[in-house]
């Protein structure tokens, strides 16, 4: 359950209370100056795909979350890339995950301004982060073949990372990071986006659910033999997993289409 002190106007019995709370967080982040206009649009796109999966974690997403935890636990230099939407949706959870898997946190923005990067770093520090990379002069290395502001990264962070977790990523950068030979873990509700299709491990789930699931799995798997974790990652096939996501959505929609979906009301 998402708690939010700012959304007191939402009636307690509103059928979409949780979704409205989450939306309100985006608005708060926008008003505080670190969620971009475009981040609000991206959130709406995510909500649409969340309806298609039934607003819950579907089996192929659980598999990808487990494999992603294994990839992060066995990485030599894991980094979590944070943008405005992620910082407002799951700040404490992102910090908790980074501590559990020993990953660095790095701010990386498509719509980069000095003010936004510093505000996001502050949100992360207030949520318990000790170090946040990618702010101001720290973002001095360049991802080749990338022309958006997202090309600027920390030389101690994303630039040298072997595994990068990118919640709500842009397709271009996912491709550029893959071309650099990195393992890219994406969290993206749209299984058809370029990000989803370019990532090494795609988690088709809401960031709100995916990060806590990964925390749980990383906690459980920490004591597992390294070989087993490495094999889990090696045996994962992202193409197959994305097909399972599409099949799940297709079957779910077929079932709904045959059952009927209108809400019941008293006859007039
Ligand atoms: P791409 O660049 O990968 O082709 P895009 O341009 O449509 O995709 P972006 O705006 O770059 O998308 O990235 C936002 C993505 O994040 C969208 O695919 C959207 O569905 C997804 N998204 C938005 N909110 C969430 C959320 N809370 N959890 C998971 N995914 C989300
Ligand atoms: Mg994009």
XYZ file of C-alpha atoms and ligand atoms in Angstrom:
300
model
C 0.000 0.000 0.000
C 1.335 3.379 -0.966
C 1.051 5.989 1.726
C 0.943 9.669 0.866
C 0.253 12.518 3.231
C -0.493 14.960 0.411
C -3.380 13.050 -1.104
C -5.826 13.533 1.781
C -8.506 14.618 -0.692
C -8.820 11.051 -2.016
C -11.908 9.467 -0.375
C -10.918 6.377 1.657
C -13.259 4.133 -0.332
C -12.311 5.436 -3.786
C -11.922 2.359 -6.013
C -8.714 3.694 -7.549
C -7.277 5.176 -4.374
C -3.848 3.561 -4.717
C -3.453 4.681 -8.324
C -4.461 8.236 -7.394
C -1.893 8.294 -4.579
C 0.819 7.238 -6.974
C -0.257 9.886 -9.475
C -0.188 12.466 -6.689
C 3.425 11.605 -5.948
C 4.363 12.412 -9.524
C 2.566 15.739 -9.206
C 4.406 16.439 -5.932
C 7.738 15.642 -7.607
C 6.797 17.922 -10.473
C 5.839 20.769 -8.124
C 9.080 20.255 -6.201
C 10.918 20.707 -9.492
C 12.553 17.346 -10.125
C 9.965 15.420 -12.151
C 9.949 16.635 -15.770
C 6.758 17.563 -17.669
C 7.565 14.638 -19.940
C 7.814 12.403 -16.867
C 4.103 12.980 -16.257
C 3.328 11.830 -19.806
C 5.569 8.778 -19.390
C 3.679 7.916 -16.199
C 0.363 7.979 -18.057
C 1.791 5.595 -20.632
C 2.888 3.308 -17.797
C -0.609 3.390 -16.227
C -2.089 2.249 -19.524
C 0.185 -0.787 -19.736
C -0.410 -1.510 -16.045
C -4.133 -1.993 -16.848
C -3.178 -4.566 -19.452
C -1.208 -6.700 -16.979
C -3.924 -6.314 -14.316
C -1.943 -3.935 -12.066
C -0.096 -6.798 -10.434
C 3.209 -8.608 -10.929
C 2.730 -11.257 -13.598
C 4.734 -14.546 -13.578
C 7.288 -13.583 -16.282
C 7.988 -10.346 -14.392
C 8.640 -12.316 -11.206
C 11.113 -14.482 -13.119
C 12.880 -11.402 -14.511
C 12.998 -9.813 -11.039
C 14.655 -12.932 -9.616
C 17.202 -13.072 -12.441
C 17.850 -9.326 -12.122
C 18.592 -9.786 -8.413
C 21.050 -12.561 -9.327
C 22.747 -10.339 -11.949
C 23.100 -7.492 -9.459
C 24.416 -9.760 -6.677
C 27.097 -11.228 -8.948
C 28.104 -7.929 -10.616
C 31.543 -6.476 -9.921
C 30.398 -2.916 -10.394
C 26.598 -2.563 -10.255
C 24.988 0.871 -10.659
C 21.365 1.991 -10.261
C 20.444 4.866 -12.559
C 17.851 7.221 -11.048
C 15.603 9.748 -12.792
C 12.855 12.041 -11.463
C 9.993 9.538 -11.718
C 11.945 6.831 -9.894
C 13.068 9.274 -7.213
C 9.494 10.259 -6.439
C 7.953 6.770 -6.752
C 10.367 4.628 -4.735
C 13.168 6.671 -3.096
C 13.583 4.638 0.091
C 13.272 1.333 -1.744
C 15.912 2.334 -4.328
C 18.342 3.230 -1.538
C 17.568 0.007 0.349
C 18.198 -2.081 -2.765
C 21.470 -0.275 -3.470
C 22.736 -1.085 0.037
C 21.665 -4.713 -0.164
C 23.496 -5.364 -3.448
C 26.323 -2.899 -2.901
C 25.416 -0.781 -5.922
C 26.245 2.835 -6.579
C 23.418 5.312 -7.175
C 23.703 7.695 -10.091
C 21.393 10.469 -11.247
C 20.852 10.335 -14.988
C 18.329 12.554 -16.737
C 17.047 12.904 -20.258
C 15.924 16.462 -19.457
C 18.982 17.363 -17.426
C 19.301 20.591 -15.486
C 21.680 21.258 -12.639
C 18.735 22.040 -10.372
C 16.903 18.791 -11.118
C 19.986 16.637 -10.649
C 20.728 18.258 -7.312
C 17.116 17.940 -6.129
C 17.090 14.231 -6.992
C 20.393 13.696 -5.189
C 18.861 15.425 -2.173
C 15.762 13.198 -2.247
C 18.043 10.142 -2.314
C 20.228 11.424 0.517
C 17.138 12.195 2.605
C 16.101 8.592 1.959
C 19.391 7.301 3.391
C 21.848 7.368 0.470
C 25.446 8.078 1.455
C 26.790 8.839 -1.992
C 25.009 9.933 -5.169
C 26.967 10.043 -8.431
C 26.246 11.896 -11.656
C 25.675 15.341 -10.175
C 27.294 18.477 -11.624
C 30.968 17.978 -12.550
C 30.829 14.287 -11.645
C 28.983 13.535 -14.918
C 32.121 14.040 -16.989
C 32.344 10.779 -18.964
C 30.441 10.309 -22.230
C 28.470 7.347 -23.562
C 29.479 7.015 -27.231
C 26.881 7.434 -29.997
C 24.342 9.083 -27.733
C 23.240 12.634 -28.300
C 20.770 13.365 -25.498
C 21.820 14.712 -22.122
C 21.700 11.107 -20.953
C 25.123 10.585 -22.564
C 26.772 12.379 -19.646
C 27.612 9.898 -16.906
C 29.896 9.493 -13.941
C 33.292 7.962 -14.753
C 33.090 6.087 -11.426
C 29.492 5.006 -12.043
C 27.599 4.064 -15.197
C 30.651 4.549 -17.415
C 32.595 1.742 -15.740
C 29.629 -0.364 -14.531
C 29.228 -3.949 -15.694
C 25.552 -4.164 -14.683
C 23.219 -1.145 -14.809
C 19.663 -1.100 -13.456
C 17.607 1.429 -15.393
C 14.073 1.922 -14.121
C 12.001 3.906 -16.699
C 14.708 4.204 -19.271
C 14.893 5.688 -22.737
C 15.406 3.258 -25.613
C 18.367 5.091 -27.109
C 20.452 4.895 -24.010
C 19.599 1.261 -23.366
C 20.923 0.454 -26.828
C 24.042 2.574 -26.303
C 24.771 0.875 -22.958
C 24.343 -2.568 -24.544
C 26.752 -1.572 -27.313
C 29.285 -0.765 -24.597
C 28.983 -4.409 -23.482
C 27.038 -3.776 -20.288
C 24.276 -5.917 -18.831
C 21.228 -3.648 -18.753
C 18.274 -4.415 -16.478
C 15.208 -2.365 -17.445
C 11.978 -1.903 -15.534
C 9.360 -0.890 -18.093
C 5.631 -1.610 -18.186
C 5.625 -1.412 -21.976
C 6.882 -4.743 -23.350
C 7.027 -3.218 -26.850
C 9.217 -0.206 -26.092
C 12.728 -0.025 -27.529
C 14.008 -0.142 -23.947
C 12.242 -3.446 -23.280
C 13.476 -4.921 -26.541
C 17.064 -3.732 -26.135
C 17.660 -4.593 -22.461
C 19.454 -7.758 -21.317
C 16.835 -8.385 -18.624
C 13.453 -6.646 -18.965
C 11.109 -6.477 -16.007
C 7.607 -5.670 -17.265
C 6.219 -4.460 -13.957
C 5.523 -1.194 -12.157
C 8.597 0.267 -10.437
C 6.427 0.489 -7.310
C 6.122 -3.317 -7.212
C 9.355 -4.334 -8.952
C 11.837 -2.708 -6.548
C 10.321 -4.248 -3.354
C 10.225 -7.649 -5.093
C 13.896 -7.295 -6.021
C 14.750 -6.340 -2.431
C 13.013 -9.499 -1.229
C 14.779 -11.716 -3.784
C 18.210 -10.144 -3.232
C 17.782 -10.722 0.529
C 16.826 -14.364 -0.008
C 19.527 -15.058 -2.604
C 22.461 -13.372 -0.922
C 23.686 -16.611 0.647
C 23.258 -18.718 -2.504
C 26.422 -20.115 -4.143
C 27.782 -17.729 -6.742
C 27.768 -20.418 -9.457
C 24.043 -20.906 -9.072
C 23.396 -17.183 -9.421
C 25.657 -16.924 -12.466
C 23.815 -19.868 -14.059
C 20.436 -18.256 -13.410
C 21.569 -15.207 -15.368
C 23.203 -17.275 -18.108
C 20.080 -19.407 -18.613
C 17.724 -16.435 -18.846
C 16.422 -15.615 -22.295
C 14.951 -12.106 -22.519
C 13.335 -12.712 -25.892
C 11.470 -15.724 -24.497
C 10.473 -13.842 -21.367
C 9.043 -10.939 -23.387
C 7.081 -13.421 -25.493
C 5.637 -14.833 -22.260
C 4.590 -11.315 -21.260
C 2.799 -10.786 -24.594
C 1.156 -14.211 -24.318
C 0.018 -13.413 -20.783
C -1.542 -10.120 -21.920
C -3.157 -11.777 -24.964
C -4.677 -14.586 -22.847
C -5.846 -12.147 -20.196
C -7.554 -9.933 -22.772
C -9.142 -12.959 -24.495
C -10.523 -14.136 -21.174
C -11.902 -10.692 -20.377
C -13.381 -10.434 -23.869
C -15.214 -13.727 -23.469
C -16.403 -13.062 -19.892
C -17.515 -9.458 -20.407
C -16.143 -6.550 -18.461
C -18.926 -4.054 -17.699
C -19.693 -3.157 -14.103
C -23.056 -4.205 -12.638
C -25.753 -1.595 -11.760
C -29.394 -1.846 -10.609
C -31.817 -1.917 -13.547
C -33.527 1.451 -14.166
P 11.450 3.878 -25.646
O 12.294 5.102 -25.653
O 11.965 2.796 -24.759
O 11.062 3.329 -26.995
P 9.203 5.577 -24.852
O 9.886 6.704 -25.546
O 7.780 5.261 -25.149
O 10.019 4.232 -24.991
P 10.127 6.746 -22.423
O 9.382 7.991 -22.162
O 11.478 6.824 -23.017
O 9.247 5.759 -23.304
O 10.190 5.890 -21.064
C 9.116 5.708 -20.211
C 8.675 4.246 -20.152
O 8.421 3.928 -18.812
C 7.370 3.977 -20.909
O 7.503 2.801 -21.679
C 6.319 3.721 -19.817
O 5.394 2.720 -20.199
C 7.178 3.231 -18.677
N 6.660 3.549 -17.334
C 6.086 4.697 -16.896
N 5.794 4.649 -15.588
C 6.207 3.429 -15.158
C 6.223 2.790 -13.883
N 5.727 3.385 -12.787
N 6.761 1.565 -13.802
C 7.272 0.943 -14.903
N 7.293 1.495 -16.135
C 6.772 2.713 -16.272
Mg 11.991 7.153 -25.366
